[in-house]
XYZ file of C-alpha atoms in Angstrom:
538
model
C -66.175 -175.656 128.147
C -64.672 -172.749 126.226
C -64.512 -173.634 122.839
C -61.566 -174.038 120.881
C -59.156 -170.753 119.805
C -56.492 -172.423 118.187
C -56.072 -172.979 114.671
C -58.793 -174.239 112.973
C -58.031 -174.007 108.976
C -54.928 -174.234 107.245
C -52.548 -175.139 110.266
C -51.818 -178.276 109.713
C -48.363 -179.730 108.741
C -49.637 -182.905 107.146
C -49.844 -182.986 103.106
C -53.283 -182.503 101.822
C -54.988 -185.467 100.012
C -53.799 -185.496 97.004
C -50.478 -184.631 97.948
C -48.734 -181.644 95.854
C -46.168 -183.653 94.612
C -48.644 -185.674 92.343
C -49.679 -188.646 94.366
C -52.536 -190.061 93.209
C -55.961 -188.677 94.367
C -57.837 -190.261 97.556
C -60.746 -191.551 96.524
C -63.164 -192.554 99.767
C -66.112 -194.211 100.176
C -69.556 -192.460 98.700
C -71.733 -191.869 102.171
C -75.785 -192.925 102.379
C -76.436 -189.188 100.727
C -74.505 -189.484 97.585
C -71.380 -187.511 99.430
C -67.563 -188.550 99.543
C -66.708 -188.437 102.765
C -63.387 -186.441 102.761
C -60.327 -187.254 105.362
C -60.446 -185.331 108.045
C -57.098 -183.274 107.032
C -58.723 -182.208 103.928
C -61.927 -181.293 106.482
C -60.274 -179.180 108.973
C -57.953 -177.180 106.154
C -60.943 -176.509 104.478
C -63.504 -175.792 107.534
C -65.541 -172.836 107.453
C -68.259 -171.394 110.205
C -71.607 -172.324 109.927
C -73.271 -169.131 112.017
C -76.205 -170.967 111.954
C -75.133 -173.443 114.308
C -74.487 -170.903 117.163
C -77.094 -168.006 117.866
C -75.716 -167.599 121.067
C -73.011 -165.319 119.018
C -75.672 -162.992 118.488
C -76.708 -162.817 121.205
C -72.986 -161.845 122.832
C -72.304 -159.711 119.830
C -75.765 -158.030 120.300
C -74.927 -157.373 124.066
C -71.448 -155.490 123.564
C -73.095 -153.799 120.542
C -75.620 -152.724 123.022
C -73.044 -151.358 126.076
C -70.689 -149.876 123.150
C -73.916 -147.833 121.949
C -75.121 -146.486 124.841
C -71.167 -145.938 125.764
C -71.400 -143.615 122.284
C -74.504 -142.251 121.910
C -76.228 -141.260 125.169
C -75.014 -137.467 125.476
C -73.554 -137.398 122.006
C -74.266 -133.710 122.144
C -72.307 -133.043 124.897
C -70.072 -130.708 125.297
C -71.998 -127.684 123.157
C -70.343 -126.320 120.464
C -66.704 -127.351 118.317
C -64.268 -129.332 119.099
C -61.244 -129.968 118.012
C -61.265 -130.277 113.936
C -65.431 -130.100 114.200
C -64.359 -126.423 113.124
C -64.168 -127.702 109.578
C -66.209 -131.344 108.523
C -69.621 -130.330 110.238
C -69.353 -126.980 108.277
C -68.163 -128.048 105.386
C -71.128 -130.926 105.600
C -73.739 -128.355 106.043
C -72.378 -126.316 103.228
C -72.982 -129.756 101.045
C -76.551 -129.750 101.962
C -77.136 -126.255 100.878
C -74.607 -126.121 97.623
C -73.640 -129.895 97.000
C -69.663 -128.929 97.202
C -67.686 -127.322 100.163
C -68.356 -123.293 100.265
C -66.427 -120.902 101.644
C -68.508 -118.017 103.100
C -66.253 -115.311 102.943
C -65.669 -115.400 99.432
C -69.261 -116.814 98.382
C -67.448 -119.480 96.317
C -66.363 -123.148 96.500
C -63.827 -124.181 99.021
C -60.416 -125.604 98.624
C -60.158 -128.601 100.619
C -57.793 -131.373 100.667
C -60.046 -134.700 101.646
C -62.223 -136.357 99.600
C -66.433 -135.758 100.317
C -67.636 -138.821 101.599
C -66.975 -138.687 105.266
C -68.655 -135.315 104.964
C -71.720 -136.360 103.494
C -72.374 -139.226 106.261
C -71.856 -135.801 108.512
C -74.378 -134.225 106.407
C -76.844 -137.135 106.736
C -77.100 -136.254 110.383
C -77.848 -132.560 110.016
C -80.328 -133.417 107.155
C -82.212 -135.488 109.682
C -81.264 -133.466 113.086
C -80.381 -130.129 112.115
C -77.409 -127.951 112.050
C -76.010 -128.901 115.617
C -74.115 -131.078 117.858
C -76.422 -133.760 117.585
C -76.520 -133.566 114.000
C -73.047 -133.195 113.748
C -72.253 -136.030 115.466
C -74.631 -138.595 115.669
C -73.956 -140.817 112.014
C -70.210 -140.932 113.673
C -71.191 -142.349 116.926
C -73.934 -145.392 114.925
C -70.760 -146.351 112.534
C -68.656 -146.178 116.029
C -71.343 -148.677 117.224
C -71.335 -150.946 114.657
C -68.324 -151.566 114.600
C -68.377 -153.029 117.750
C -70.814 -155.223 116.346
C -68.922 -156.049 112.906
C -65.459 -156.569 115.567
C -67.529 -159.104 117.672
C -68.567 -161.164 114.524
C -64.887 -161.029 112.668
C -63.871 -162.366 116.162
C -66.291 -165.262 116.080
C -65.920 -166.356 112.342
C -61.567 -166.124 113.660
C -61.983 -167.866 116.492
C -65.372 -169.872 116.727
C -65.664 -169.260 120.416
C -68.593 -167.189 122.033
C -66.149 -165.887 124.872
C -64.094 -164.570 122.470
C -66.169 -162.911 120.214
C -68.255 -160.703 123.104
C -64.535 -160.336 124.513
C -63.595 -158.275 121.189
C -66.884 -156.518 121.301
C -66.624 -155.141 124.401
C -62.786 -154.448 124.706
C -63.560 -152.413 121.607
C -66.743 -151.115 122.898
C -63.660 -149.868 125.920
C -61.550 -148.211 124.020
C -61.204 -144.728 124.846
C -59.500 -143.835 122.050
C -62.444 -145.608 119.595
C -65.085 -143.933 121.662
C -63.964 -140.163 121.569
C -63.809 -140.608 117.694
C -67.407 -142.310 117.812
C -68.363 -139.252 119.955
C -66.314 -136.505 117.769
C -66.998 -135.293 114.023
C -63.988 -135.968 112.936
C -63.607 -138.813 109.585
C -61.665 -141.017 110.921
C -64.703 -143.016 112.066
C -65.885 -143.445 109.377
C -62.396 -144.594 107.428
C -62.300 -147.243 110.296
C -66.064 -148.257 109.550
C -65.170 -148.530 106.284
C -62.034 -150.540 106.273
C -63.651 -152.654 109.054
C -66.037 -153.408 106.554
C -64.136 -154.325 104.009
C -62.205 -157.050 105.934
C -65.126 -158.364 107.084
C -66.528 -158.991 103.658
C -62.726 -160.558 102.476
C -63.179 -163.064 105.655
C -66.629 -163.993 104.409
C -65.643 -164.148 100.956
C -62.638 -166.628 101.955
C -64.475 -168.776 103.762
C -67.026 -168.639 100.837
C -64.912 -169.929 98.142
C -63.573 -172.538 100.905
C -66.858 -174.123 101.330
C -67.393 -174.216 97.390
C -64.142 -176.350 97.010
C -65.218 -178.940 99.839
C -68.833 -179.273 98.427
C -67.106 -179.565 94.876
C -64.695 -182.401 96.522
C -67.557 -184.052 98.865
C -69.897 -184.103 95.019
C -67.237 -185.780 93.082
C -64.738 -183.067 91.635
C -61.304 -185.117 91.107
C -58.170 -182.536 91.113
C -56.002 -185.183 89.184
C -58.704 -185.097 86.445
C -59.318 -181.545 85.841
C -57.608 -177.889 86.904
C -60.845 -176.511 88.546
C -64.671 -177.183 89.811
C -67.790 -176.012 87.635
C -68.648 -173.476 89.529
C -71.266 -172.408 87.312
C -71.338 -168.139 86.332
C -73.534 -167.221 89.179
C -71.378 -168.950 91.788
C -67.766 -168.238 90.293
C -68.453 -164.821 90.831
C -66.800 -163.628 93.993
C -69.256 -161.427 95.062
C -68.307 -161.135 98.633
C -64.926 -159.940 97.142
C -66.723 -157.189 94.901
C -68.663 -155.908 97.672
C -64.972 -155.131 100.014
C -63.684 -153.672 96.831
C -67.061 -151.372 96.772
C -66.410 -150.705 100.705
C -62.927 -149.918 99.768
C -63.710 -147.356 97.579
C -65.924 -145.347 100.049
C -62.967 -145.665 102.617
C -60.801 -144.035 100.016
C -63.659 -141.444 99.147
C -63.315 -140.804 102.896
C -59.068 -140.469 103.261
C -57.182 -140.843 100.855
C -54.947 -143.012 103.077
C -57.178 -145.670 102.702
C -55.106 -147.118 99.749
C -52.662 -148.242 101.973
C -54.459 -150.917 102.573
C -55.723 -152.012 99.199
C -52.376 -153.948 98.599
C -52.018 -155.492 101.673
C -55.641 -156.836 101.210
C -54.790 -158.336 98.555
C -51.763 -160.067 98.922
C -54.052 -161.988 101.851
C -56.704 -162.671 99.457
C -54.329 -163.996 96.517
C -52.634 -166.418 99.063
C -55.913 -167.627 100.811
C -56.770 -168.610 97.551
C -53.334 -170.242 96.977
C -54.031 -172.252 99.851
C -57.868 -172.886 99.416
C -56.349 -174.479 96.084
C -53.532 -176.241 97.847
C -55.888 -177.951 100.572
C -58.242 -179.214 97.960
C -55.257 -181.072 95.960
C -54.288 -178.914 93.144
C -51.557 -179.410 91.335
C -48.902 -176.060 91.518
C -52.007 -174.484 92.938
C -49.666 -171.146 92.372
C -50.248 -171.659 88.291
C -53.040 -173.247 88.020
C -55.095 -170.181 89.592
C -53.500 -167.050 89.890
C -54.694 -165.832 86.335
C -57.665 -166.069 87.958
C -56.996 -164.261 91.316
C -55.475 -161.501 88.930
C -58.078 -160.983 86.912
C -60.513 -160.402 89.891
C -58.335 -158.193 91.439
C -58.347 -156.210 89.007
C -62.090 -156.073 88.620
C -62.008 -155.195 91.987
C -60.060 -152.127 91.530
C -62.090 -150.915 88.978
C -64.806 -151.292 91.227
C -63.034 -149.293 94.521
C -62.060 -146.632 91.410
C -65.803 -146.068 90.140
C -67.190 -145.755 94.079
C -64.396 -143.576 94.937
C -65.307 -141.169 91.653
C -68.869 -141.395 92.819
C -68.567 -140.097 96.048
C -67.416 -136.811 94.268
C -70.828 -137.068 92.214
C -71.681 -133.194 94.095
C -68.637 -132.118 92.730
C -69.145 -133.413 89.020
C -72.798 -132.685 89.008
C -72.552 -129.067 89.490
C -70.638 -126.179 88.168
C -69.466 -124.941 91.338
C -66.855 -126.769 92.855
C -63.144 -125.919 93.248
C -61.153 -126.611 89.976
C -64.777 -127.700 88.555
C -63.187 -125.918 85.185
C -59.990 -125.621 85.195
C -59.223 -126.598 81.642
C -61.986 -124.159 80.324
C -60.524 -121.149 83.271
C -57.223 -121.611 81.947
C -58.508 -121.219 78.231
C -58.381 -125.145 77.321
C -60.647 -127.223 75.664
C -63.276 -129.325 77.899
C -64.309 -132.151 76.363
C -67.855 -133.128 78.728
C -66.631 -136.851 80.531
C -62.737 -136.358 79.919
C -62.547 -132.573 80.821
C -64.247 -133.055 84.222
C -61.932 -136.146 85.042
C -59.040 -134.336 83.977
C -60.241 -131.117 86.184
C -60.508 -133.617 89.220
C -56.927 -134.960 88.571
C -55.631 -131.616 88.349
C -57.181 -131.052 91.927
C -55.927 -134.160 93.068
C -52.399 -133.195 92.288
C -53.249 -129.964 94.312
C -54.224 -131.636 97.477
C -51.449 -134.378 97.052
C -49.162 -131.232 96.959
C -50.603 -129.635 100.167
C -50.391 -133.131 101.851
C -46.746 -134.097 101.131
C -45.825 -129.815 102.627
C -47.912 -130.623 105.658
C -45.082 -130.111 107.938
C -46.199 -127.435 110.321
C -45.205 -128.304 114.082
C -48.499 -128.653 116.232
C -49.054 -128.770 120.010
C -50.651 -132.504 119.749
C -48.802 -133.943 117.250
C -46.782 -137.323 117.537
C -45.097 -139.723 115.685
C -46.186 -143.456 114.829
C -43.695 -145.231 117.289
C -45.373 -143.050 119.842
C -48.629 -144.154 119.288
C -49.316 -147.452 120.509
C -47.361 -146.241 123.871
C -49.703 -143.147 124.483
C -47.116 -140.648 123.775
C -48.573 -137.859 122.873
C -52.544 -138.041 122.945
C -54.538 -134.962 121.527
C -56.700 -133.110 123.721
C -60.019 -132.047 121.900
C -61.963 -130.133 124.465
C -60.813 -127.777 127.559
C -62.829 -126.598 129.938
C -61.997 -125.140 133.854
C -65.064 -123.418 134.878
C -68.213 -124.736 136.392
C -69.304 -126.217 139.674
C -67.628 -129.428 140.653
C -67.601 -128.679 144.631
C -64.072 -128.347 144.515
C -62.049 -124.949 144.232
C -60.855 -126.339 140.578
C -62.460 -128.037 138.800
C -61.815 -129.463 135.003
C -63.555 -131.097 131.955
C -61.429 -132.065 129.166
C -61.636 -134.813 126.056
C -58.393 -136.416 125.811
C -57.814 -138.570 123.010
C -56.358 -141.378 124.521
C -56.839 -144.906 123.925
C -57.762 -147.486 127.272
C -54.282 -147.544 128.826
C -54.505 -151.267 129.892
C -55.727 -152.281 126.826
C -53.296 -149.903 124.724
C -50.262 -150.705 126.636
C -51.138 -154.757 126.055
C -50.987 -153.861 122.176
C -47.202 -154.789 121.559
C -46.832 -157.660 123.686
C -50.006 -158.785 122.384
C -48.378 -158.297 118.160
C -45.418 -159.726 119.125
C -47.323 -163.198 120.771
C -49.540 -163.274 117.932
C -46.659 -163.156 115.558
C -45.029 -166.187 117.813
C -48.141 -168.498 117.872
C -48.886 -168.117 113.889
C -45.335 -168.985 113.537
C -45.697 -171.724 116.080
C -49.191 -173.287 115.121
C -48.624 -172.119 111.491
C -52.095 -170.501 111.898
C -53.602 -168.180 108.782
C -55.547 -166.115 111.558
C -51.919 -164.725 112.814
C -51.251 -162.668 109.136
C -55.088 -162.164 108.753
C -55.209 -160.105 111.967
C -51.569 -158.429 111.851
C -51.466 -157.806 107.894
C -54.446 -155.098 108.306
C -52.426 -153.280 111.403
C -49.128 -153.409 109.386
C -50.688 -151.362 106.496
C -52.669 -149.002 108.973
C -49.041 -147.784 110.775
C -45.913 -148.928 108.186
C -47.036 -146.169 105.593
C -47.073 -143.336 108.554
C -43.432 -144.382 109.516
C -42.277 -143.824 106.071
C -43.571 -140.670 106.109
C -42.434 -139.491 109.373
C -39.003 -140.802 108.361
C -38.889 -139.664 104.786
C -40.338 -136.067 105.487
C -41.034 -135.558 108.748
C -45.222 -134.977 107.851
C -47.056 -133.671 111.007
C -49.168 -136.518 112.088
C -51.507 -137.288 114.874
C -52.766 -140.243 116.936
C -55.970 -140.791 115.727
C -54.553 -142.158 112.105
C -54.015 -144.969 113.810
C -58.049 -145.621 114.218
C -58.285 -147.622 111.350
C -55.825 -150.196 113.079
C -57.599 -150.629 116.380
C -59.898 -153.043 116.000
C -57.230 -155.458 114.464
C -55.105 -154.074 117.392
C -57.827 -155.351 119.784
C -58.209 -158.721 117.169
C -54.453 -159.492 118.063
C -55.252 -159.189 122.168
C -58.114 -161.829 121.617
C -56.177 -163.634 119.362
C -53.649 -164.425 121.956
C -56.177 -164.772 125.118
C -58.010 -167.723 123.188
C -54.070 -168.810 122.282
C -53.472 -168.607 126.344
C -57.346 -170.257 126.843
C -56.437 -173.388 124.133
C -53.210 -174.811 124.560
C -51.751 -177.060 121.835
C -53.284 -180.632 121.304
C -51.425 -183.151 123.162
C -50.959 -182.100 126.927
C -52.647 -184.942 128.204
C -54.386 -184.656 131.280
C -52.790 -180.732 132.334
C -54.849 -179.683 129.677
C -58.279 -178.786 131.177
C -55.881 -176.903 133.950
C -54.479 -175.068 131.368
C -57.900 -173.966 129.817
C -59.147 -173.380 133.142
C -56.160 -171.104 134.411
C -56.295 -169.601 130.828
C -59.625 -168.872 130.821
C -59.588 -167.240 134.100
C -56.666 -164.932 133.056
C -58.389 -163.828 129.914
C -61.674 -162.488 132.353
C -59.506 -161.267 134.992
C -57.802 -158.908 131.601
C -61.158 -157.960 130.352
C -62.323 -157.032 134.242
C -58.811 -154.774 134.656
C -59.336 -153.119 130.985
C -63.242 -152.551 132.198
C -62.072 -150.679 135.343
C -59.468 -149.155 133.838
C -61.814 -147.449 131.240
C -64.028 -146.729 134.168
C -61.079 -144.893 135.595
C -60.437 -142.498 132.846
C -64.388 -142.233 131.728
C -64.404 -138.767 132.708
C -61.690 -137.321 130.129
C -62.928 -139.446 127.324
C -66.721 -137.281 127.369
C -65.472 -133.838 129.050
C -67.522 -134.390 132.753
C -66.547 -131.791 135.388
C -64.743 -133.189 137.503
C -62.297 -131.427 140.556
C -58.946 -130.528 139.133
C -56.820 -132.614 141.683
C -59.199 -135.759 140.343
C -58.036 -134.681 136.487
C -54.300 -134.847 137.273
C -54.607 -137.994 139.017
C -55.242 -139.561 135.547
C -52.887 -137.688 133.855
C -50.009 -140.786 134.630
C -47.369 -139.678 131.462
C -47.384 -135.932 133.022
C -46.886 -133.349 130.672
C -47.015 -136.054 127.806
C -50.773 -136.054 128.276
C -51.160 -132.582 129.104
């Protein structure tokens, strides 16, 4: 039996015990171990996972880690030489390693550049350890690629609860062709996803965290009529889970700047998961009665993401070397030692925030968001037309182009996923679409407002929650609503076969187009075949 998709926390319409309005508090029966046992409405909108139960979601997420590794690592140095944007990062890495700031060989000084260091030095990490080539290059990309495969696989399972579904995320991920060229490509938008993937993850944990500490607090005797909150004790108050995102946060931003985006987004979820951890326990105006609190470590948490993010420029203020290092003292103003530097980095800041907001130069490849999740406009990173295919043209290209199956399932999948948390009133709906909303609204006000040349691959970030919201509605399709009677097991069974018979097409389909994902030689007249848009892919 497949187990259950729907919603598990949070989704139901009956009033939680005690009610909001200020009934007075259930009080059941103490069980053999000391233990109120709590109704089962106050059970389910509190219910967390217990991984422990289940290794066998290991094991599936371990599988699909496996295929998407081998998918994104076996020939990682292949083809030889720069690609695409590899003209700059794996330089500019290298140049780290020798000089601990970006150096500009023609003028034997420090290098302007407009992103922040951190994706660079996870480039450098590879050529420390490999060398100054492809491998080296590319290799840390293609391992964060991996894992998160294997950090999709277990946000699926701690969603969803189901085995099926969890290995189903994995490896639709793992299929991506669009994911995998960026796992294969030094480029940072790997590691921005990796990052932001991470963070989410450690917000889900953390929710379901704070959930299990109001149920034990409840099942050990905590009355909500009596007092405004559990003793948590220090230790255990502390939202740790929710300090570590805001530390993963940081290094996204230390890797694009455009990671902010989504620090607002994040956490509006977290402020009303807490609202509603509250409300499910029986607070009173669980609004009031918390959100000092949620405030307050929100704002720790920025601090936080702001002291990570000024670390990963610790090259920049440990030397003497890097660009605007001293501009107060160059420009014949006084440098205090901590405030001078910090005021030298704003300064550069303000530069790059300048060069970004003029970045309007038309490009070959370039596209606009509303293009995106249709495959308007993919980029193509590698060209090549000679060799020996055994065909009188032959052609090897990387085209930066997502699974078109899977891709071309991503709307109808958003818009079903916004239905059936609307329907079910299920939390997973906003927890999955909230993340993809701040990962493409901010690039439509831009291409609206000023027209900023953009390009696909911002939208990496987005994709696993992209792929999240396809699950999401295959275990919706898999688990129809309680109450069906008898046509319910049909319905699970049809579902369930429609969901594998998806996965099989995306698998094939990603099979198909294999060849222009890694640049293999193959005849010319087999390379247009795949090229379905025309000259939009072209």
């Amino acid at each position: 039996m497949i187990p259950a998709a729907t919603a598990d926390a949070d989704t139901s319409t009956a009033p939680a015990a005690p009610a909001a309005g200020g009934d007075e508090p259930v009080r059941p029966p103490e069980g053999d171990d000391g233990r109120r046992s709590l109704p089962a409405v106050v059970r389910r909108r509190l219910s967390t996972v217990d991984e422990r139960l289940n290794p066998y979601s290991w094991l599936a997420a371990i599988v699909v880690t496996v295929i998407g590794g081998i998918l994104r690592i076996v020939n990682v140095d292949r083809p030889k030489g720069y690609i695409f944007d590899e003209v700059y990062y794996p330089t500019d890495a290298w140049d780290m390693l020798q000089h601990a700031v970006e150096w500009d060989e023609k003028t034997n000084g420090p290098a302007y550049v407009v992103h922040p260091p951190l994706g660079k030095w996870m480039i450098a990490l590879g050529e420390q350890i490999f060398g100054n080539n492809e491998l080296g290059w590319r290799i840390v990309g293609a391992v964060c690629g991996t894992l998160m495969v294997l950090i999709t696989a277990r946000i699926a399972y701690r969603l969803f609860r189901s085995v099926v579904l969890s290995g189903a995320a994995g490896l639709l991920l793992a299929l991506d062709g669009f994911h995998l060229v960026l796992s294969r490509t030094s480029l940072l938008d790997i590691f921005l996803g990796f990052y932001i993937l991470l963070t989410f993850a450690c917000l889900l944990i953390d929710r379901d965290q704070r959930r299990t500490r109001w149920r034990t607090a409840l099942e050990t005797g905590f009355d909500p009529a009596k007092h405004r909150r559990p003793r948590f004790g220090f230790l255990r108050a502390v939202p740790w889970w929710r300090l570590l995102a805001a530390f993963f946060l940081g290094c996204a931003v230390g890797v694009k700047w455009s990671a902010a985006f989504f620090a607002p987004f994040f956490a509006i979820l977290v402020v009303v998961w807490e609202v509603r951890a509250r409300r499910s326990a029986g607070i009173r105006r669980p609004v009031a009665r918390g959100i000092v609190g949620d405030i307050g470590w929100l704002l720790l948490s920025g601090v936080v993401t702001t002291v990570v993010y000024l670390g990963t420029w610790a090259g920049w203020f440990l030397t003497d070397t890097g660009y605007f290092r001293h501009w107060l003292a160059d420009n014949g103003r006084a440098e205090p030692p901590v405030l001078g530097a910090l005021i030298n980095l704003f300064h550069y800041h303000q530069e790059a925030f300048g060069f970004h907001t003029q970045l309007d130069d038309k490009h070959t490849y370039q596209s606009w968001p509303w293009q995106w999740l249709l495959l308007g406009r993919p980029v193509a990173f590698y060209w090549n037309g000679e060799g020996n295919c055994g065909a009188p043209s032959c052609a090897a290209e990387i085209l930066l182009l997502g699974t078109p199956l899977l891709w071309w399932s991503f709307l109808p999948a958003l818009v079903a996923a916004a239905w059936f948390g609307i329907a079910r009133r299920d939390w997973r709906a906003p927890a999955i679409l909230v993340p993809v909303v701040a990962g493409m609204l901010p690039w439509y006000y831009y291409a609206i407002a000023d027209g900023r040349t953009m390009f696909s691959f911002y939208l990496l970030p987005a994709v696993p929650f992209l792929v999240l919201a396809v699950v999401y509605v295959l275990g919706a399709i898999m688990t129809p609503p309680e109450g069906l009677g008898p046509e319910k097991s049909d319905r699970q069974i049809v579902g369930a076969v429609v969901a594998g018979l998806y996965v099989l097409l995306v698998a094939a389909c990603f099979a198909y187009f294999y060849p222009v994902f890694t640049g293999q030689l193959i005849p010319y007249e087999d390379w247009s075949s795949r090229m379905w848009l025309g000259p939009r892919w072209i």
